[in-house]
Coordinates of C-alpha atoms and ligand atoms in Angstrom, one line a residue:
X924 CA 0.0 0.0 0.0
X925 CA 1.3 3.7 -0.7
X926 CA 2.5 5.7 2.1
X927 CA 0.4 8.8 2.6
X928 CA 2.3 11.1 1.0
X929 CA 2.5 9.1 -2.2
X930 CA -1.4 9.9 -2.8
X931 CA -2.9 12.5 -4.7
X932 CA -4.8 15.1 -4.0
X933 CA -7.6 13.2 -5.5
X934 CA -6.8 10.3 -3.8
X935 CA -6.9 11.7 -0.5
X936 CA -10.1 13.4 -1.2
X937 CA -11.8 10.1 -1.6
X938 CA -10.0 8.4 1.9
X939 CA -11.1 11.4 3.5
X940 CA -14.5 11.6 3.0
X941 CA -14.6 7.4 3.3
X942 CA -12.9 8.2 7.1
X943 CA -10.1 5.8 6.1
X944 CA -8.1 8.9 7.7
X945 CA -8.8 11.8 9.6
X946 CA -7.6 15.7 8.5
X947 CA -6.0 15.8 11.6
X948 CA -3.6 12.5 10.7
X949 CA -2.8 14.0 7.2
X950 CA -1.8 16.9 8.8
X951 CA 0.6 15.5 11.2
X952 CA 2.2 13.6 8.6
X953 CA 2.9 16.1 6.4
X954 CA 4.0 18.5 9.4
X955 CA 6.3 15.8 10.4
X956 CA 7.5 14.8 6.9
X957 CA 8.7 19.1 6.3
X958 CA 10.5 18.8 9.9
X959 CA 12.1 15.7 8.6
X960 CA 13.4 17.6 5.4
X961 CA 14.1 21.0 6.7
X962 CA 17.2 21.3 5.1
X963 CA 15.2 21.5 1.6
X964 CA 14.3 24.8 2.3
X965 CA 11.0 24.7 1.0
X966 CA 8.9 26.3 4.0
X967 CA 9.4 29.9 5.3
X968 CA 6.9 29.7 7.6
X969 CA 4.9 26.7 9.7
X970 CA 2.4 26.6 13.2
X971 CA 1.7 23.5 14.0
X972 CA -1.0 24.4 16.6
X973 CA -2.8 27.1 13.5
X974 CA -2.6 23.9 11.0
X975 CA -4.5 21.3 13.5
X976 CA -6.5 23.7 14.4
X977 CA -7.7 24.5 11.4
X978 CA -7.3 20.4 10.3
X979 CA -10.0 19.9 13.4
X980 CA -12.1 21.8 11.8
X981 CA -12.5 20.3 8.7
X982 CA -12.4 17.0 10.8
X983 CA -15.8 18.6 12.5
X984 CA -17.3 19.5 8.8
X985 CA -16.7 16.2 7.3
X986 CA -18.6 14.7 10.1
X987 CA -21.4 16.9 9.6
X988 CA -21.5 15.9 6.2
X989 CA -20.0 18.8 4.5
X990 CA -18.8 18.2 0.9
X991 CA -16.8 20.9 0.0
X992 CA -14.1 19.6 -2.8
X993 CA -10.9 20.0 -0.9
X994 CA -12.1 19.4 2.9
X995 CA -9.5 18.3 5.0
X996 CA -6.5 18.2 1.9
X997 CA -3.2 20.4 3.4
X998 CA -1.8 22.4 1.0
X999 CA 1.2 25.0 1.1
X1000 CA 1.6 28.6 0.2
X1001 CA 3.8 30.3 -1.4
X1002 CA 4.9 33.4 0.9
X1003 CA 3.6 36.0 -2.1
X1004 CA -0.1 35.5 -1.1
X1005 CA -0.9 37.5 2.5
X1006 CA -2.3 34.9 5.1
X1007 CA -4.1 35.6 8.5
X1008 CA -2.7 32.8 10.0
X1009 CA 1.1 32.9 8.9
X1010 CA 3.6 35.8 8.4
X1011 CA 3.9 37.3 5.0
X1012 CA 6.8 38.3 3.8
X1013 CA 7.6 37.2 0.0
X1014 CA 11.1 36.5 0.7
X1015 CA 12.3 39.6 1.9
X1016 CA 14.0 41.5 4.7
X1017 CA 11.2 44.2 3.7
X1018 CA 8.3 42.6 5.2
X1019 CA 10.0 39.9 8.0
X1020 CA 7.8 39.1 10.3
X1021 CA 5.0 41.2 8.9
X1022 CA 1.3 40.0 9.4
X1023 CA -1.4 40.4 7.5
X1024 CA -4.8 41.5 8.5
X1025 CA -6.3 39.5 6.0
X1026 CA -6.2 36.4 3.4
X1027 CA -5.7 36.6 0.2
X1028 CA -8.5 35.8 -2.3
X1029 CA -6.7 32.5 -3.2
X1030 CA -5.8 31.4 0.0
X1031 CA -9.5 32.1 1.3
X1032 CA -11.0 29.9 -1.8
X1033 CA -9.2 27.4 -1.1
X1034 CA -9.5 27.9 3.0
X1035 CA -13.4 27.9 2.1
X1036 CA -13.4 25.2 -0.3
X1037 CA -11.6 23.1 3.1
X1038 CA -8.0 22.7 2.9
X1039 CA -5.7 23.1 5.7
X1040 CA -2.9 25.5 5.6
X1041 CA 0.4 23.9 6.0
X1042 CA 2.2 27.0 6.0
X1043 CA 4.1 29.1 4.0
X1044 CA 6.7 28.2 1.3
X1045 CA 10.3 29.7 0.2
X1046 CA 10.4 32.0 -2.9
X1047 CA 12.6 34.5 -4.7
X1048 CA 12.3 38.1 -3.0
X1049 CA 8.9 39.7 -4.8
X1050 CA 8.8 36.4 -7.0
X1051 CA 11.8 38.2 -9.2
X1052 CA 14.0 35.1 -10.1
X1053 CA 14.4 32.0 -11.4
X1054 CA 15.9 29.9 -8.9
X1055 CA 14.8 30.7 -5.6
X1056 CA 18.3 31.5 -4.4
X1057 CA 17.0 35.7 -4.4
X1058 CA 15.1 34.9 -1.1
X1059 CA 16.6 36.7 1.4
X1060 CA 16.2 33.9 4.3
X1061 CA 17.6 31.2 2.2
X1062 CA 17.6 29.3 -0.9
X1063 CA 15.8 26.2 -1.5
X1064 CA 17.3 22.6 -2.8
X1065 CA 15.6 20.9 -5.7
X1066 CA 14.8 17.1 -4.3
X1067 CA 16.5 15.6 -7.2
X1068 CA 19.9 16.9 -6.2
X1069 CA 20.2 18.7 -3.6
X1070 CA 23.3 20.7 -5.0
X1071 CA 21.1 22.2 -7.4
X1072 CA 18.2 24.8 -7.4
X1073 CA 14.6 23.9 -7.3
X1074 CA 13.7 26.9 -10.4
X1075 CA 11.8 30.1 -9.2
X1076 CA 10.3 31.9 -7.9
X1077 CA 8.1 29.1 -6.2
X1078 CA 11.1 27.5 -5.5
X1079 CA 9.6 26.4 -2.0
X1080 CA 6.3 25.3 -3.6
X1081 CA 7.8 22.6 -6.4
X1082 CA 10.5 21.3 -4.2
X1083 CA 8.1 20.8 -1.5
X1084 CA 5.3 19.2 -3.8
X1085 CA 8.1 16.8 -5.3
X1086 CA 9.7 16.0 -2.1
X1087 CA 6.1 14.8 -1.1
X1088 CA 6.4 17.4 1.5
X1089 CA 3.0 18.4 0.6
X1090 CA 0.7 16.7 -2.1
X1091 CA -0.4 20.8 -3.2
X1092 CA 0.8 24.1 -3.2
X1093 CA -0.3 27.6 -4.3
X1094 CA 2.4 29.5 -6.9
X1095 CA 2.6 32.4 -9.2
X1096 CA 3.9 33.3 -12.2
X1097 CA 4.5 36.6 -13.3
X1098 CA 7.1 35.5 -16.6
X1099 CA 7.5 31.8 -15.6
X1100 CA 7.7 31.1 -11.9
X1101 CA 4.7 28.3 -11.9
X1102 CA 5.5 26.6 -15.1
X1103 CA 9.8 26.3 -14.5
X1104 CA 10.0 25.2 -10.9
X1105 CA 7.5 23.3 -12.0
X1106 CA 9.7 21.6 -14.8
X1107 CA 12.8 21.5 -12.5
X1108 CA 11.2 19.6 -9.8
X1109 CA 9.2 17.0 -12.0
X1110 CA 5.5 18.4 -11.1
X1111 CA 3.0 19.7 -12.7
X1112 CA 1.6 22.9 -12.6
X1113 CA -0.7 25.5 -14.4
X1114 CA -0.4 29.3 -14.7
X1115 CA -4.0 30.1 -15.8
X1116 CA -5.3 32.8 -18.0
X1117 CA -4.2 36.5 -16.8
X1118 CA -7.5 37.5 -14.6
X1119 CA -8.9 33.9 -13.8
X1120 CA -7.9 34.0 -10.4
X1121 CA -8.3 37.3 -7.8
X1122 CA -5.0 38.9 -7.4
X1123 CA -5.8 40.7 -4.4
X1124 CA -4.0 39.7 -1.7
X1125 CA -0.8 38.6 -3.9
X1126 CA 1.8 40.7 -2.9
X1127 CA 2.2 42.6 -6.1
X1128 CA 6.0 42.1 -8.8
X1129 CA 4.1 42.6 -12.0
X1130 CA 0.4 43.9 -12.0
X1131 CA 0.0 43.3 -15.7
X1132 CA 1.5 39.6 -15.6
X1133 CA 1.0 38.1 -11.8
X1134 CA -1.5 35.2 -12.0
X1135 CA -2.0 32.5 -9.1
X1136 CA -1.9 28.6 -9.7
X1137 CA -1.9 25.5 -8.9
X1138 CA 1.4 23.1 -8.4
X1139 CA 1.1 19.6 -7.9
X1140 CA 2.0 16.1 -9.0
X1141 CA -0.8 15.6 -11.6
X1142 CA -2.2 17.5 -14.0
X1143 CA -6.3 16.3 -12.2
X1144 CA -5.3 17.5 -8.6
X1145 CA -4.2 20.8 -10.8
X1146 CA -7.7 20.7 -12.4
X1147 CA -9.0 20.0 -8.2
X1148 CA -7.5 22.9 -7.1
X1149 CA -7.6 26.1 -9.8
X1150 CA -11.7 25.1 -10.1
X1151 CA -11.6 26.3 -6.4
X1152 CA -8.8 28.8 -6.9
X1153 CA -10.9 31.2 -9.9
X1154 CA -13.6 33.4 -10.2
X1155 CA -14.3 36.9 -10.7
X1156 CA -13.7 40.1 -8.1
X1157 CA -15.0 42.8 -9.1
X1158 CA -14.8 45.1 -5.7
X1159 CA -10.6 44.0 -5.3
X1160 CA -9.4 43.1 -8.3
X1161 CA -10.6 45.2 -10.9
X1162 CA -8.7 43.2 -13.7
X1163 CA -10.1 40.0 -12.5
X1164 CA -12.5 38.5 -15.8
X1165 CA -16.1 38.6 -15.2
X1166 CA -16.4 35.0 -16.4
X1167 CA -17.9 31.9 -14.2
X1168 CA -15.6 29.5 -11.9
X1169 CA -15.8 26.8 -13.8
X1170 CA -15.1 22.9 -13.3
X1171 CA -11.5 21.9 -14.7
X1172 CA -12.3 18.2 -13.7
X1173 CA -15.0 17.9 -16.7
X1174 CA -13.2 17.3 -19.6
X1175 CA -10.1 15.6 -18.4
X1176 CA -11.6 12.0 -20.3
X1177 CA -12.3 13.6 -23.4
X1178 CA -10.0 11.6 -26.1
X1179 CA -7.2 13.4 -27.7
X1180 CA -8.1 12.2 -31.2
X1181 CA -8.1 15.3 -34.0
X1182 CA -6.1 17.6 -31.2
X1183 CA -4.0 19.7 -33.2
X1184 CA -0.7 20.8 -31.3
X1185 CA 1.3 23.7 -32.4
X1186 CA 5.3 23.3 -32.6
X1187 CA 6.6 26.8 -32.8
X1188 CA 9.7 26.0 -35.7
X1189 CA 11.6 28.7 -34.0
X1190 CA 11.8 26.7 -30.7
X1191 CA 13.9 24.5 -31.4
X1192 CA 16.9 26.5 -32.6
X1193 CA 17.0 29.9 -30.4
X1194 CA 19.9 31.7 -30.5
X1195 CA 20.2 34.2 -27.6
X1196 CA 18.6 37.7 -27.8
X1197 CA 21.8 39.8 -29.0
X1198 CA 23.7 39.6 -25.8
X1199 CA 26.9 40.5 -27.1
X1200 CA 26.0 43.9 -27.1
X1201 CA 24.5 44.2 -23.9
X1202 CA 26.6 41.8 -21.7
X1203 CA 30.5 40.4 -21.8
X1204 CA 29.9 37.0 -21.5
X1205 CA 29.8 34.1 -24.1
X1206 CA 27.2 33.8 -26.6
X1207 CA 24.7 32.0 -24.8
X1208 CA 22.9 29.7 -26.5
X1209 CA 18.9 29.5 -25.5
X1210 CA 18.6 26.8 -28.1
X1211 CA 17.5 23.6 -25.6
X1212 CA 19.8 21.2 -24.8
X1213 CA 20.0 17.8 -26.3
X1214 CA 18.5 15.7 -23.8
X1215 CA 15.6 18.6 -23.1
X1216 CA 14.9 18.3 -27.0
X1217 CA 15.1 14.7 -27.1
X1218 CA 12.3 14.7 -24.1
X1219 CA 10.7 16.9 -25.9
X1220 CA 10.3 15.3 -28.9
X1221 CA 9.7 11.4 -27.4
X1222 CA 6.6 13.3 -25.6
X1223 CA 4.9 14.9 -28.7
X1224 CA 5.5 11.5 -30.0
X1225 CA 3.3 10.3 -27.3
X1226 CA 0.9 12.7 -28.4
X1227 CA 0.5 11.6 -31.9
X1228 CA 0.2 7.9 -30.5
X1229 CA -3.0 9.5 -28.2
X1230 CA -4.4 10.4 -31.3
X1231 CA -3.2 14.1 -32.0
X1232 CA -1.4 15.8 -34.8
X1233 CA 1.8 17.7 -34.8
X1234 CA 1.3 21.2 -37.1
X1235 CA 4.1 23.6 -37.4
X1236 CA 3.3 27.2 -36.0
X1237 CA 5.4 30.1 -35.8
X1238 CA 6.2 32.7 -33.1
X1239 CA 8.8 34.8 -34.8
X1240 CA 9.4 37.3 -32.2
X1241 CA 9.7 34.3 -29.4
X1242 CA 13.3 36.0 -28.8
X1243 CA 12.6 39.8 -28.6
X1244 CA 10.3 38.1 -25.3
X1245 CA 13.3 38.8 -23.5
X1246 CA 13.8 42.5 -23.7
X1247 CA 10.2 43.6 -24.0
X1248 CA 9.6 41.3 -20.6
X1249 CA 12.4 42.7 -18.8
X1250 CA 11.9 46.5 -19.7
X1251 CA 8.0 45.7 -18.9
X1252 CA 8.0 43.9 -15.6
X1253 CA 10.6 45.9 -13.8
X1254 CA 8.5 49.3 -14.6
X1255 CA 5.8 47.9 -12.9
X1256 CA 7.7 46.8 -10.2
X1257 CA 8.9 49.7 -9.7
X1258 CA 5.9 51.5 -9.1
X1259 CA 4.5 48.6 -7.2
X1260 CA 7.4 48.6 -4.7
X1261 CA 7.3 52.3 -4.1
X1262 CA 5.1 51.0 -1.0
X1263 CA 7.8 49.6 1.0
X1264 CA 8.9 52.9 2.1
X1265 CA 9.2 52.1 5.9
X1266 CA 5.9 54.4 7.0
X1267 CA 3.0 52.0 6.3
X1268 CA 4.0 48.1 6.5
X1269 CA 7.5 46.4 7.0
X1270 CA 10.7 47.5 7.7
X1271 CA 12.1 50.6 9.0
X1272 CA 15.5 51.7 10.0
X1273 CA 16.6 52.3 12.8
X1274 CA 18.5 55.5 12.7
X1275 CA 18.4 58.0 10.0
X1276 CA 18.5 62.3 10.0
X1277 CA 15.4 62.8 8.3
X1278 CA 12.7 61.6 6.2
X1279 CA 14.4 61.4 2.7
X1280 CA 17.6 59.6 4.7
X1281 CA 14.4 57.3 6.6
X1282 CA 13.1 56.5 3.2
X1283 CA 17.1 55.8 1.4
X1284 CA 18.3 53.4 4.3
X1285 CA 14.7 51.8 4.6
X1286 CA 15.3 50.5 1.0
X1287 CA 18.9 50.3 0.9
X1288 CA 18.4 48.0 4.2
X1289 CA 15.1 45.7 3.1
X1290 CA 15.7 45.2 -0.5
X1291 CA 17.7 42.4 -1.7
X1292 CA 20.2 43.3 -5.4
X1293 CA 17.9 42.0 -7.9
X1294 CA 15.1 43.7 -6.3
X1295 CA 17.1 46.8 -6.4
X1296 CA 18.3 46.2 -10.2
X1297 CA 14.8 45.9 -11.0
X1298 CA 13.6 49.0 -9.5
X1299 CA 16.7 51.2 -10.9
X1300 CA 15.8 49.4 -14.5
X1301 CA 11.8 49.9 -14.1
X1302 CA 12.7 53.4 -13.0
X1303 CA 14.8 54.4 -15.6
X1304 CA 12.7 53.1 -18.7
X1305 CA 9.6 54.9 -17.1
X1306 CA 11.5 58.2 -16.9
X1307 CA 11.1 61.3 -18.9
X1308 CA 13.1 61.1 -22.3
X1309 CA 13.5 57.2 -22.2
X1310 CA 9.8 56.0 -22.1
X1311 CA 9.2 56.6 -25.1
X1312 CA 12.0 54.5 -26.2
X1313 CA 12.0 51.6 -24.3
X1314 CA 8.6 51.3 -22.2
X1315 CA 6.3 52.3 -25.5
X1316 CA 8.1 50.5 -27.7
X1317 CA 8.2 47.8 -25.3
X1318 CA 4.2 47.5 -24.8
X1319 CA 3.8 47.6 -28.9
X1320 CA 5.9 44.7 -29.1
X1321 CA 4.3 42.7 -26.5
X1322 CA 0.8 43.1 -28.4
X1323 CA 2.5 42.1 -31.8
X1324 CA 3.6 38.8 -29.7
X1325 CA 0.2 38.0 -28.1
X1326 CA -1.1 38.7 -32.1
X1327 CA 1.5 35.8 -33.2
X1328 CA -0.2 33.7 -31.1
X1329 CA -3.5 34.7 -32.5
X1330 CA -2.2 33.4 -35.9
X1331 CA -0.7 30.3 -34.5
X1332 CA -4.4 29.7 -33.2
X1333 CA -5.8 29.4 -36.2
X1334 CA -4.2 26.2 -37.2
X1335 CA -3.7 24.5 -33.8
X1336 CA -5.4 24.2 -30.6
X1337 CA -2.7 23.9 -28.3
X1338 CA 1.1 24.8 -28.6
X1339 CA 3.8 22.7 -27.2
X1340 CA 7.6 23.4 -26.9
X1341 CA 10.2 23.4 -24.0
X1342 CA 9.8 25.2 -20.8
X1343 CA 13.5 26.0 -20.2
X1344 CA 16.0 25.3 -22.6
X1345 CA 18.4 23.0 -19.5
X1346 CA 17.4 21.0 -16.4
X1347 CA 18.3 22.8 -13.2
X1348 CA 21.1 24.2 -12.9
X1349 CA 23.9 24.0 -9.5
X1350 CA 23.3 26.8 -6.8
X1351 CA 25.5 29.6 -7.3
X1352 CA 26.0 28.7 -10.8
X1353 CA 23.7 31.4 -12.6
X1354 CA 23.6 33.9 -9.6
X1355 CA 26.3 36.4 -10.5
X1356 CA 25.1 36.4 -13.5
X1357 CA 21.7 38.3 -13.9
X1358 CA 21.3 38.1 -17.4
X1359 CA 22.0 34.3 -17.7
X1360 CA 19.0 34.0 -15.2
X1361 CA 16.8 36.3 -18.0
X1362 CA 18.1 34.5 -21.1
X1363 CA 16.6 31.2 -19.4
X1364 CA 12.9 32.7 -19.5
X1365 CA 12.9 32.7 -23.2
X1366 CA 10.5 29.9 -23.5
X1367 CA 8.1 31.0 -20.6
X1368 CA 7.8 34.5 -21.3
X1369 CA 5.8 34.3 -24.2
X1370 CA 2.8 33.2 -23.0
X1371 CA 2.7 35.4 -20.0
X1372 CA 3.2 38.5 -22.1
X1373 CA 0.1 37.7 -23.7
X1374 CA -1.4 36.5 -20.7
X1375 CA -2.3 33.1 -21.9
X1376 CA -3.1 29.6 -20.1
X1377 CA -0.2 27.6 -19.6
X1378 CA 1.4 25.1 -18.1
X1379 CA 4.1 22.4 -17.3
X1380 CA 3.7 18.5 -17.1
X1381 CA 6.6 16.1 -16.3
X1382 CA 7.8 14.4 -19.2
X1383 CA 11.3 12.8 -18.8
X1384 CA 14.8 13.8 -17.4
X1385 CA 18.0 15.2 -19.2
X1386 CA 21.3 15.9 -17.6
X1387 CA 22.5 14.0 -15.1
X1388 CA 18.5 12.5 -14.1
X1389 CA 16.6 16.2 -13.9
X1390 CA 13.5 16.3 -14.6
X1391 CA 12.5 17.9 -17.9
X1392 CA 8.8 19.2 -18.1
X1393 CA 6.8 20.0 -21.0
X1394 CA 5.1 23.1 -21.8
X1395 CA 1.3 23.7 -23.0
X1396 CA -0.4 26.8 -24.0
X1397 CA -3.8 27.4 -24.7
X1398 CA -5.9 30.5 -25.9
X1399 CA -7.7 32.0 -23.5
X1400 CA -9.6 30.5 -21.0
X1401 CA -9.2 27.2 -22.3
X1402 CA -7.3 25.7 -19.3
X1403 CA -10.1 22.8 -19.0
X1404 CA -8.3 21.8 -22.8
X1405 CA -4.9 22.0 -21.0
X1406 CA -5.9 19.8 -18.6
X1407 CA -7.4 17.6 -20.6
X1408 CA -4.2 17.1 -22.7
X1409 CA -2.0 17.2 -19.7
X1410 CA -4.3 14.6 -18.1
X1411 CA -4.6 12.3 -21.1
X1412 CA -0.4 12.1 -21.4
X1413 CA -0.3 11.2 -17.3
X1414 CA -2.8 8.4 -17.8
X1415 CA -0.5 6.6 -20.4
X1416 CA 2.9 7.6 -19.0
X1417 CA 4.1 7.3 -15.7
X1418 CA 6.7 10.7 -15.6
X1419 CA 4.4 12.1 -12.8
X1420 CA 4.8 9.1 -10.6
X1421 CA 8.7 8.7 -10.2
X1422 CA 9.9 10.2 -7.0
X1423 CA 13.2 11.3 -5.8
X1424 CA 15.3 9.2 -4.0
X1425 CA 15.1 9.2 -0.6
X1426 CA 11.4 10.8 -0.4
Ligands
LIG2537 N1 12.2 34.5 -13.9 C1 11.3 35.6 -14.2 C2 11.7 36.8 -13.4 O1 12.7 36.8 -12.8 C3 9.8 35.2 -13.8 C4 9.5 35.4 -12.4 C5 8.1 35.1 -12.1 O2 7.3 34.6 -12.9 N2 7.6 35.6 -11.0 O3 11.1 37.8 -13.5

């Protein structure tokens, strides 16, 4: 018989509601099994006594009765979304030890739909990074190797869903974050379309790009979880669409036969945005790696044996991504992190002369250096004399790549490709290097630039054994298709079910 933690979320559901094992149990196992593997990194923040407490509870409503879909199911979140219960902090200095006076949107869908709150999990500082190692408490360890990083930002969430740590966690992704940790850690996970899900409550990088999803093993408990996770806000997110939750679970049966799946031809051989110019070292090449190709390619072979067919589709400004997402993103982060200004929330220095020197140390003091980089970058494309240049020309561009995708729509339903063009990488190996870190979003970026459904499912390993995670895109608001396709490849492959040694 399979341990608990081996279980999906699905799987659980159905024990849980035939009392083969109490909320309360699952809880303590999973509290226990993070204690055991600390030294992951994954969680930021825990409370035993708030998690049984709150796994009483749903003890008490499944008695009654109650069938709310995710009663009694622990899930983790990641420290972007402000909890009542936890501390908030989105891995920085800025907000240690801050509390919020209120949950989330998310995190109360999914409190109300009955999962217990684990705690919250390890991310890059303001979800800016792709490796986790920008937190400013610690990084976190990928489960497969332990020398290497887990991807970011939610870092915390995929390490701790693959390490079985948790069997579901809450992520974002702003240009990537849900989709590549995602891939490095062998889970699945789905960055819905931009609006789906409430943003209030998630502490803001991006406004334009932040969406909340699901991360877990398999693509159904994905499907479990973002049905409870969507819906429209009017009153606190005013960008939130005013379309109806919907069930994700519905279609994940329907056959694949006559799916038509997009492979962009400029995927496969990327050369690097012009780098040369902008940074001294070598030509890097965003092309993906042999054994993330040959991955790749053995799993849209699995497709066509399902029943699909492969049609060439083209993105042709796939690379120019790069620059329009990192001119883009940091302006808004720069105006969304004009808060932290040691007055309202967070941290304040300690000694300063006067309010501009309160305001300078504050910063200099809380922020971590890609936070700062991006803030200085966001500042100076916004600024008189260079908006124009960079932030205009920036936003047309974006719209002519969420038009390419228009066009590739017409001929496919869903597009496939790579999510990162390597497995993991070693700590330390990327983080001197900021642009290294950006060149490796060339895949992900896309998508969120044109605010699409998207997602990653496990689909082999390259390297030395790293997982290697296929990525789906959908128009918009066709996640339940996603799903479906993701769903359809996990019933006739077994990619989702290997676990790391040792867990
Ligand atoms: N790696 C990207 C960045 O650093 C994406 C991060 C994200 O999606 N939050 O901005």
């Amino acid at each position: 018989m399979s341990e608990l933690h081996d279980l999906t979320v699905a799987q659980l559901a159905t024990k849980l509601r035939a009392k083969e094992v109490s909320a309360v149990e699952l809880a303590r196992h999973f509290l226990a099994r993070g204690v055991r593997h600390e030294a992951l990194g994954a969680y930021l923040a825990t409370n035993e006594e708030v998690t049984l407490a709150q796994a009483r509870d749903a003890d008490a409503r499944l008695a009654r009765g109650d069938t709310a879909p995710l009663l009694g199911i622990p899930i983790a979140h990641k420290d972007i979304f402000v909890t009542r219960d936890f501390p908030s902090t989105a891995g920085s200095r800025m907000l240690e030890g801050y509390q919020s006076p209120f949950d989330s949107t998310v995190v109360a869908k999914l409190k109300g739909a009955g999962a217990v709150s684990l705690g919250k999990l390890n991310c890059d500082e303001f979800a800016m990074g792709s490796s986790t190692e920008n937190s400013a408490f610690k990084p976190a360890r990928n489960p497969w190797d332990a020398t290497r990083i887990p991807g970011g930002s939610s870092g915390g969430s995929a390490a701790a869903v693959a390490a079985r740590l948790i069997p579901a966690a809450t992520g974002t992704d702003t240009g990537g974050s849900i989709r590549q940790p995602a891939s490095f850690c062998g889970i699945t996970g789905i960055k819905p379309t931009y609006g789906r899900a409430s943003r209030y409550g998630m502490i803001a990088f991006a406004s334009s790009l932040d969406q909340a999803g699901p991360m877990a093993r398999t693509a159904e408990d994905c499907a479990l979880l973002l049905s409870c996770m969507c819906g429209s806000d009017p009153d606190r997110d005013s960008t939130s669409l005013d379309v109806p939750a919907e069930d994700f679970t519905r279609s994940l049966n329907t056959p694949l036969k006559g799916l038509r799946i997009g492979v962009p031809k400029e995927w496969g051989e990327l050369r690097a945005f012009d780098v040369e110019r902008v940074h001294s070292s070598p030509k890097a090449q965003n092309a993906p790696e042999a054994s993330v190709a040959k991955a790749i390619d053995e799993a849209l072979s699995q497709y066509e044996k399902l029943g699909a067919t492969l049609v060439e589709v083209s993105l042709p400004r796939t690379e120019l991504s790069i620059p329009v997402y990192y001119i883009i993103a940091p302006a808004e982060a720069s105006s969304n992190l004009s808060r932290f200004d040691g007055v309202k929330f967070g941290h304040r220095a300690a000694k300063y002369a006067d309010l501009t020197d309160m305001y300078r140390k504050t910063r200099a003091e809380g922020f971590g250096d890609e936070v700062k980089r991006r803030i200085m970058i966001g500042t100076y494309v916004l600024s008189h004399g260079y908006y124009d240049a960079y932030y205009l020309q920036a936003q047309k561009i974006r719209r002519m790549i969420a038009d390419d995708f228009q066009q590739a729509f017409k001929e496919c339903d869903v597009i496939a490709g790579p999510v990162a063009p390597t497995v993991a990488w070693k700590l330390g190996e990327k983080s001197s290097d900021p642009i290294a870190n950006y060149l490796a979003d060339v895949y992900t970026l896309p998508a969120s630039l044109a605010g699409l459904p998207c997602m990653s499912l496990p689909v082999g390993f390259g390297g030395e054994y790293m997982p290697v995670g296929l990525q789906l895109i959908a128009n918009h608001l066709q996640e339940a298709r996603l799903l479906n396709a993701a769903h359809q490849f996990q019933q006739a492959t077994d990619w989702h079910q290997r676990a790391p040694e040792g867990f």
